Backbone as a ProteinNet text record, in pm:
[ID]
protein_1_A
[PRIMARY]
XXXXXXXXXXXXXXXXXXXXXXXXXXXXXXXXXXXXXXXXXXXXXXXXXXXXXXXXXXXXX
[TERTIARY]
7064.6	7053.6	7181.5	7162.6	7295.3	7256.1	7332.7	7328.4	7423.9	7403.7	7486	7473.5	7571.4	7589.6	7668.8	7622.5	7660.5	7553.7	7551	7421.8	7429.7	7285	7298.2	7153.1	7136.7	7056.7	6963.5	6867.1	6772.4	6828.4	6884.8	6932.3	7068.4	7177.1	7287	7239.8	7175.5	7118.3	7092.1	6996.7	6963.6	7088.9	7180.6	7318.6	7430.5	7400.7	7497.5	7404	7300	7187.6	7189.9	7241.4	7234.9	7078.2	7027.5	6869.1	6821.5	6690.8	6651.6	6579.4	6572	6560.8	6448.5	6326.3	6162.3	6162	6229.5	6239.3	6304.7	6455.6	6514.7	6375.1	6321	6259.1	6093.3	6039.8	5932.5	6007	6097.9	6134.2	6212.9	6263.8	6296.5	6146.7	6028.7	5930.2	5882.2	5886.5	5847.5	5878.8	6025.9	6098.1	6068.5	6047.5	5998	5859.2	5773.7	5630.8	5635.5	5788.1	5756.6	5811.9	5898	6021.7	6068.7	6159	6301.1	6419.5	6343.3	6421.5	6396.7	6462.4	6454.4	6535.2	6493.4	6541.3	6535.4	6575	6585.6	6682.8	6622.9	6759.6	6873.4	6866.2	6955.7	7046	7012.6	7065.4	6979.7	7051.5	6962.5	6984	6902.3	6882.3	6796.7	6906.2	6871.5	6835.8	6705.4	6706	6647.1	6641.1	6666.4	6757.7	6879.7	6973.1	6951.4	6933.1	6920.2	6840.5	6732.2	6569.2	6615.6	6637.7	6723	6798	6918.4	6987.8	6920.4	6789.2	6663.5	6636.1	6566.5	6517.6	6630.9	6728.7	6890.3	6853.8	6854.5	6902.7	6757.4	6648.7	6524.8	6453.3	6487.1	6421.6	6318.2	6299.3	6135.3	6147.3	6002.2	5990.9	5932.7
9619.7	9571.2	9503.8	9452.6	9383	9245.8	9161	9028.3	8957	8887.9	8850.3	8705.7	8649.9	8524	8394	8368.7	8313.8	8267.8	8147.8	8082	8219	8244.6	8344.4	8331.8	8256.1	8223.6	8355.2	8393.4	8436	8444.8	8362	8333.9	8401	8369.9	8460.7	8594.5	8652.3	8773.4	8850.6	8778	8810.9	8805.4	8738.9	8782.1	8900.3	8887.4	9003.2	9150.2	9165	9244.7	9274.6	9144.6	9157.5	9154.2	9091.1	9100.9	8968.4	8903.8	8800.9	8724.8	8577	8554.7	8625.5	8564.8	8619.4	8760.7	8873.6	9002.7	8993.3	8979.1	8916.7	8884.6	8791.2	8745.7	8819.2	8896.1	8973.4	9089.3	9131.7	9308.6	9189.1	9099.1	9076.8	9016.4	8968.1	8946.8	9073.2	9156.2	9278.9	9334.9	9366.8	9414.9	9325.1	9191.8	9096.2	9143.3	9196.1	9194.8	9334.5	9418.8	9534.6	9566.1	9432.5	9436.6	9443.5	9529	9510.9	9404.4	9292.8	9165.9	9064.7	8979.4	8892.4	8768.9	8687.6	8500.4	8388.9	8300.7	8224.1	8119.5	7998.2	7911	8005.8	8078.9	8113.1	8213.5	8249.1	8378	8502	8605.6	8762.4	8845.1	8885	8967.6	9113.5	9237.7	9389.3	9456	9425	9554.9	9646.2	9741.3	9829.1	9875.2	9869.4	9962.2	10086.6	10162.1	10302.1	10292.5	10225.7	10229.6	10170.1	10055.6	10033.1	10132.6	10198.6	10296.1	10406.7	10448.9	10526	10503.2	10372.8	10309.8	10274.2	10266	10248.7	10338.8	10483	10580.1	10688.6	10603.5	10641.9	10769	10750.2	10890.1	10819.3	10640.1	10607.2	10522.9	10474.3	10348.9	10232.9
17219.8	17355.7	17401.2	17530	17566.2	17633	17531.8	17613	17687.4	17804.9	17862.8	17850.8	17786.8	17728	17815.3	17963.1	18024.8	18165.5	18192.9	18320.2	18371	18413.7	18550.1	18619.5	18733.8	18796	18869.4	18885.6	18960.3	19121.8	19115.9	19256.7	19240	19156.2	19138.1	19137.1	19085.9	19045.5	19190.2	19292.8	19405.7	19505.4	19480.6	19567.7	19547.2	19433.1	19349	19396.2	19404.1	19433.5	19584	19663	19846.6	19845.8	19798	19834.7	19804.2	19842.5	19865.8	19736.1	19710.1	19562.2	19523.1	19680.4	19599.2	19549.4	19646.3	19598.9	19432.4	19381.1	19277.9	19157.1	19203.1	19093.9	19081.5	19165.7	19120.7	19063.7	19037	19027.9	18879.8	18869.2	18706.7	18633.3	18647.8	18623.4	18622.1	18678	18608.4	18466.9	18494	18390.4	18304.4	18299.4	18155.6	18138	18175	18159.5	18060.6	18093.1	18048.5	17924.6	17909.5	17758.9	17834.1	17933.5	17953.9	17966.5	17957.7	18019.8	17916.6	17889.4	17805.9	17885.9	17913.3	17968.9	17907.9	17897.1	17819.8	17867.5	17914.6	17973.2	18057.9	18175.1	18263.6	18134.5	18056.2	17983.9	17936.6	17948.3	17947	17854.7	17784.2	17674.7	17747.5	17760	17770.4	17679.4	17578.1	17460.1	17524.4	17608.1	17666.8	17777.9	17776	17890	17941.9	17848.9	17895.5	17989.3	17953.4	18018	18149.6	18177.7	18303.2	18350.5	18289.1	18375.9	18439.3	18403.2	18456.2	18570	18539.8	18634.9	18842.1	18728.3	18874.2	18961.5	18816.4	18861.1	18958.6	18946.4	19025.9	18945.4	18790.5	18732.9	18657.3	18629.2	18586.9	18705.1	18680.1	18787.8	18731.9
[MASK]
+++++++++++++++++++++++++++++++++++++++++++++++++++++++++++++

């Protein structure tokens, strides 16, 4: 997986995104419900990428 080892707010996340926090934080509460996401104190653990790049790329949902 890939971790990103540095604060990254929900709210950072939703700007970097151009989209709004509440949107931001139901669509990453997803991806945690599903494995994809891992949080922990404002840091993120991806053991799945690929599965995300799917998902970017609109071929799962």
């Amino acid at each position: 997986g890939i971790r990103i080892d540095f604060p990254l707010r929900r709210k950072d996340i939703a700007d970097i995104a151009g989209t709004t926090l509440h949107t931001a934080s139901r669509i990453l509460a997803g991806w945690e419900r599903r494995g994809l996401l891992v949080s922990h104190n404002q840091h993120l653990m991806l053991p799945a990428p690929k599965e995300l790049g799917r998902i970017a790329e609109g071929i799962a949902a």
